[in-house]
XYZ file of C-alpha atoms in Angstrom:
365
model
C 2.437 24.260 20.675
C 2.288 21.498 18.052
C 0.068 22.262 15.087
C -1.393 18.962 13.890
C -2.346 18.337 10.287
C -5.587 16.712 11.395
C -7.514 16.675 14.661
C -10.032 13.823 14.525
C -12.904 14.134 16.993
C -14.134 10.711 18.106
C -12.032 7.591 18.698
C -14.546 4.877 17.886
C -13.978 2.668 14.875
C -14.409 5.646 12.530
C -11.854 7.906 14.178
C -9.410 5.100 14.977
C -9.386 3.694 11.434
C -9.013 7.127 9.862
C -6.233 8.094 12.283
C -4.362 4.923 11.309
C -4.744 5.691 7.614
C -3.817 9.374 7.833
C -0.781 8.755 10.015
C 0.365 6.034 7.597
C 0.175 8.714 4.915
C 2.606 10.874 6.851
C 0.138 13.240 8.508
C 0.488 14.505 12.077
C -2.734 13.378 13.737
C -4.445 14.225 17.027
C -7.271 11.867 18.057
C -9.665 13.375 20.612
C -12.114 11.228 22.588
C -14.662 12.620 25.044
C -14.981 9.423 27.087
C -12.473 7.713 29.356
C -11.682 5.127 26.688
C -12.099 4.822 22.925
C -15.064 2.898 21.557
C -17.347 3.374 24.559
C -20.482 4.137 22.538
C -21.554 2.573 19.193
C -18.311 0.672 18.521
C -18.391 -1.110 21.859
C -22.067 -2.049 21.512
C -22.116 -3.545 18.032
C -23.911 -6.773 17.187
C -20.612 -7.613 15.477
C -21.367 -9.057 12.071
C -20.162 -8.512 8.495
C -23.183 -8.922 6.250
C -22.956 -7.977 2.592
C -26.469 -6.555 2.160
C -26.604 -4.627 5.437
C -27.166 -0.923 4.858
C -28.575 -1.212 1.344
C -27.186 -1.413 -2.207
C -25.186 1.824 -1.975
C -23.283 0.494 1.062
C -22.513 -2.901 -0.500
C -19.435 -1.597 -2.425
C -17.826 -0.427 0.836
C -18.620 -3.745 2.524
C -17.278 -5.875 -0.327
C -14.132 -3.745 -0.602
C -13.493 -4.214 3.141
C -13.987 -7.995 3.116
C -10.531 -9.115 1.935
C -8.757 -6.938 4.535
C -10.960 -8.250 7.338
C -10.606 -11.889 6.254
C -6.880 -11.766 5.541
C -6.151 -10.226 8.946
C -8.250 -12.741 10.884
C -11.083 -10.434 11.999
C -13.887 -12.559 10.502
C -15.369 -15.920 11.496
C -17.663 -17.484 8.925
C -21.323 -17.803 9.980
C -23.796 -17.243 7.129
C -26.955 -15.152 7.203
C -30.554 -16.166 6.594
C -33.202 -13.578 5.715
C -36.503 -15.312 6.438
C -39.942 -14.494 5.056
C -43.480 -15.465 5.993
C -46.154 -16.890 3.743
C -47.409 -13.918 1.737
C -44.011 -12.163 1.664
C -42.988 -13.602 -1.706
C -42.914 -10.153 -3.316
C -40.520 -8.880 -0.621
C -38.184 -11.770 -1.415
C -38.344 -10.961 -5.117
C -37.661 -7.277 -4.470
C -34.696 -8.135 -2.237
C -33.149 -10.284 -4.941
C -33.699 -7.589 -7.570
C -32.027 -4.969 -5.367
C -28.987 -6.947 -4.312
C -28.088 -9.438 -7.041
C -26.702 -6.615 -9.276
C -24.423 -5.434 -6.416
C -22.312 -8.601 -6.467
C -23.486 -9.784 -3.048
C -23.457 -13.577 -2.666
C -27.125 -14.468 -2.158
C -29.460 -17.284 -3.149
C -33.129 -18.134 -2.689
C -34.166 -20.965 -0.358
C -37.445 -22.763 0.299
C -38.968 -24.124 3.504
C -37.044 -27.410 3.526
C -33.732 -25.551 3.473
C -34.895 -23.142 6.189
C -35.636 -26.085 8.513
C -32.103 -27.394 8.008
C -30.541 -24.009 8.811
C -32.933 -23.086 11.629
C -34.191 -26.055 13.700
C -37.511 -25.396 15.399
C -38.662 -22.788 12.880
C -42.440 -22.409 12.749
C -44.369 -23.409 9.637
C -45.425 -19.865 8.697
C -41.823 -19.126 7.594
C -41.736 -20.436 4.039
C -39.123 -18.443 2.083
C -35.575 -17.294 2.709
C -32.514 -15.688 1.199
C -29.211 -17.319 2.123
C -26.011 -15.311 2.328
C -23.197 -17.841 2.817
C -20.269 -15.461 3.344
C -21.755 -13.501 6.260
C -19.358 -13.580 9.218
C -18.895 -12.475 12.804
C -16.480 -9.574 13.291
C -14.035 -9.425 16.187
C -14.846 -5.773 16.791
C -12.566 -5.295 19.782
C -9.597 -6.739 17.901
C -10.288 -4.601 14.823
C -10.637 -1.434 16.879
C -7.469 -2.222 18.836
C -5.650 -2.956 15.564
C -6.428 0.492 14.213
C -5.569 2.233 17.479
C -2.216 0.418 17.509
C -1.484 1.388 13.894
C -2.386 4.985 14.689
C 0.012 5.039 17.646
C 2.781 3.476 15.550
C 2.203 6.205 12.971
C 2.660 8.924 15.576
C -1.003 9.718 16.330
C -1.559 11.285 19.731
C -4.682 9.921 21.472
C -6.249 12.158 24.112
C -9.188 10.761 26.117
C -11.504 12.679 28.464
C -11.223 15.479 25.917
C -14.745 16.546 24.980
C -14.583 19.402 22.486
C -16.350 22.503 23.797
C -15.135 25.172 21.367
C -13.649 25.416 17.869
C -12.252 28.657 16.543
C -10.624 29.055 13.139
C -8.226 31.863 12.410
C -5.238 32.332 10.084
C -5.701 28.946 8.454
C -5.830 26.746 11.560
C -8.159 25.698 14.331
C -7.837 26.326 18.047
C -9.611 23.445 19.765
C -10.740 23.792 23.377
C -11.715 20.707 25.357
C -13.465 20.284 28.695
C -10.966 20.892 31.461
C -9.383 23.878 29.748
C -6.713 22.306 27.543
C -6.334 23.616 23.975
C -4.887 22.171 20.779
C -4.199 23.454 17.271
C -4.753 21.772 13.926
C -5.040 22.687 10.270
C -8.082 20.448 9.728
C -10.776 19.203 12.092
C -12.344 15.871 11.078
C -15.805 15.144 12.407
C -15.899 11.458 13.426
C -18.147 12.169 16.396
C -20.881 9.626 15.598
C -24.143 10.564 17.303
C -22.610 13.936 18.200
C -21.591 14.770 14.607
C -24.147 17.524 13.995
C -23.466 18.979 17.430
C -19.758 19.216 16.606
C -20.561 20.865 13.263
C -22.526 23.561 15.077
C -19.608 24.200 17.436
C -17.383 24.636 14.369
C -19.843 26.995 12.709
C -20.491 24.480 9.901
C -23.894 23.499 8.570
C -25.149 20.262 10.213
C -25.539 17.296 7.859
C -28.873 16.212 9.312
C -27.349 13.206 11.068
C -29.912 11.689 13.448
C -29.044 9.112 16.149
C -31.410 6.138 16.506
C -31.460 3.729 19.433
C -30.946 0.021 18.727
C -31.574 -2.532 21.518
C -29.923 -5.939 21.940
C -30.587 -8.562 24.612
C -28.557 -11.633 25.477
C -30.934 -14.477 26.324
C -30.627 -18.104 27.397
C -32.953 -20.421 25.515
C -34.108 -24.036 25.642
C -32.973 -25.986 23.692
C -29.484 -24.463 23.980
C -28.266 -22.446 21.033
C -26.249 -24.237 18.375
C -23.088 -22.180 17.904
C -23.221 -22.841 14.140
C -26.651 -21.253 13.782
C -26.614 -18.491 11.133
C -27.425 -14.870 11.692
C -31.209 -14.790 11.189
C -32.930 -11.621 9.985
C -36.552 -10.818 9.215
C -37.028 -9.658 5.630
C -39.566 -7.157 7.003
C -36.897 -5.716 9.309
C -38.560 -6.597 12.648
C -35.791 -8.643 14.304
C -32.446 -10.359 14.005
C -30.670 -12.870 16.208
C -27.454 -14.875 16.291
C -25.597 -17.196 18.689
C -22.856 -15.870 20.926
C -20.936 -18.066 23.389
C -23.839 -20.437 24.038
C -26.407 -17.662 24.291
C -28.557 -15.782 21.785
C -28.082 -12.125 20.889
C -31.501 -10.819 19.947
C -32.717 -7.438 18.683
C -36.182 -6.154 17.733
C -34.426 -4.104 15.036
C -35.738 -0.955 16.710
C -34.881 2.507 15.413
C -36.056 5.103 17.917
C -34.830 8.684 17.315
C -32.702 9.830 20.232
C -30.684 12.728 21.465
C -26.926 11.985 21.555
C -26.479 10.189 24.879
C -25.231 7.121 26.716
C -28.043 4.956 25.330
C -29.906 2.578 27.645
C -32.176 -0.325 26.657
C -35.953 0.027 26.991
C -37.826 -2.814 28.675
C -40.545 -2.652 26.010
C -37.973 -3.171 23.245
C -36.584 -6.246 25.007
C -40.102 -7.640 25.461
C -40.868 -7.026 21.772
C -37.682 -8.824 20.775
C -38.644 -11.902 22.792
C -42.212 -11.883 21.448
C -40.932 -11.709 17.875
C -38.471 -14.550 18.497
C -41.341 -16.706 19.755
C -43.151 -16.063 16.456
C -40.182 -17.580 14.631
C -39.100 -20.663 16.585
C -40.484 -23.050 19.209
C -37.618 -22.349 21.622
C -38.322 -21.225 25.161
C -36.598 -18.107 26.526
C -35.348 -19.077 29.975
C -33.714 -15.808 31.038
C -32.616 -12.384 29.874
C -28.998 -12.302 31.049
C -27.853 -8.963 29.662
C -29.263 -6.069 27.632
C -27.827 -2.955 26.097
C -28.497 -0.241 23.548
C -26.408 1.797 21.169
C -26.964 4.728 18.841
C -26.779 4.303 15.068
C -26.516 7.624 13.253
C -27.876 8.276 9.767
C -28.247 11.088 7.261
C -31.627 11.491 5.562
C -30.524 9.372 2.575
C -28.913 6.731 4.848
C -25.495 7.175 3.238
C -22.337 8.157 5.188
C -20.536 11.467 4.809
C -16.846 11.389 3.808
C -14.661 14.336 2.838
C -14.195 18.070 3.134
C -17.165 20.286 3.898
C -17.887 22.355 0.760
C -18.556 25.542 2.748
C -16.598 25.339 6.029
C -12.860 25.738 5.404
C -10.660 23.195 7.169
C -13.608 21.071 8.312
C -14.105 17.480 7.116
C -16.634 14.705 7.746
C -16.275 11.002 8.511
C -19.678 10.294 10.028
C -23.220 9.063 9.460
C -22.148 5.424 9.247
C -25.263 3.936 10.798
C -24.904 0.292 11.777
C -22.412 -0.520 9.035
C -19.410 1.534 10.160
C -17.472 -1.440 11.495
C -17.989 -3.777 8.547
C -17.007 -1.005 6.082
C -14.161 0.502 8.151
C -11.177 -0.618 6.033
C -12.474 0.713 2.713
C -14.170 3.770 4.217
C -11.063 4.899 6.086
C -8.830 4.291 3.054
C -11.193 6.282 0.829
C -11.407 9.126 3.352
C -7.613 9.256 3.643
C -7.330 9.559 -0.141
C -9.935 12.300 -0.239
C -8.348 14.286 2.598
C -4.738 13.893 1.404
C -5.664 14.207 -2.288
C -4.122 10.818 -3.075
C -4.740 8.480 -5.979
C -7.110 5.550 -5.454
C -5.723 2.067 -4.919
C -6.958 -1.494 -5.458
C -9.243 -1.300 -2.412
C -11.004 1.914 -3.398
C -10.565 2.262 -7.150
C -14.114 1.179 -7.954
C -15.860 3.208 -5.214
C -18.020 6.196 -6.166
C -16.983 8.874 -3.670
C -19.761 11.184 -4.860
C -22.287 8.876 -3.196
C -20.799 9.803 0.176
C -19.752 13.414 -0.453
C -20.793 16.161 1.992
C -21.577 18.308 -1.052
C -24.772 16.309 -1.696
C -26.185 17.628 1.590
C -25.345 21.290 1.038
């Protein structure tokens, strides 16, 4: 039986990008996915944007480091983002600028006249905004497929319908049992299981990292007047909604974060209704129909930072999880950094300025 250097559990964007990086570094990689196809859960349900401030100041370095790779390889389409604020929210705007200007994010303050130009039909109560010109749509499917293809070219073996049910470590390697009875062997197990990350840690006998899945709802709606395809991504500075155009329709979220068990997440009717009500507070458009709705799980540690690297207590067990809603936009730099940590490689131009301690599993021990 082949003994792999790394068995990565989870073939969403996290597992796929890390498999591509590790196999490029010469490692023998097994990529295990519990579903029938990779990317079924969070990766396949993303709102699909690259936004420099998303996730907070400690995530910005990963996002900025990933930008050149995503742009140079054609995965981004320029859109721009507009954080809007109501009358009375001036202090929130000031705090936002204080938090993010030092990170190097490209942001600028705008007044009401500029908001009206960017967002036709905006109601008068919205008087302040922060403009982020370099925000872009991400072609998530193409990026995910790119990493899966690189992983295959590097010799990675992808096994779907392979939910891990048991992990046993003896004599320096893991025996991995999956549903259906098949077993595999690997020197290191990497936890890229997303919403199931803590569950996998328990199976391995490792201490859970406190990663909690939260449900996020998105609805596709048809509005009157029809959506301008050049409309920016619009976000509430209070964190109560965001929306953006997509193929003549509007993708709309109430920015909900409901704690959830790991599952195949489904949208709640109340969340969709709240999203529409909040949209109507912003613009004078009429929602004609809800054409599609979905939900995904975004998984966070208590400090909202991801977990990259070897577990400090569980031998042969590593983490690449807790990436919340920013895992896709940070995938290139995150996967490169994780590869360097796991293979004990030197940093390169993409990762040289990143502080790996911010994302270390040791902080959670």
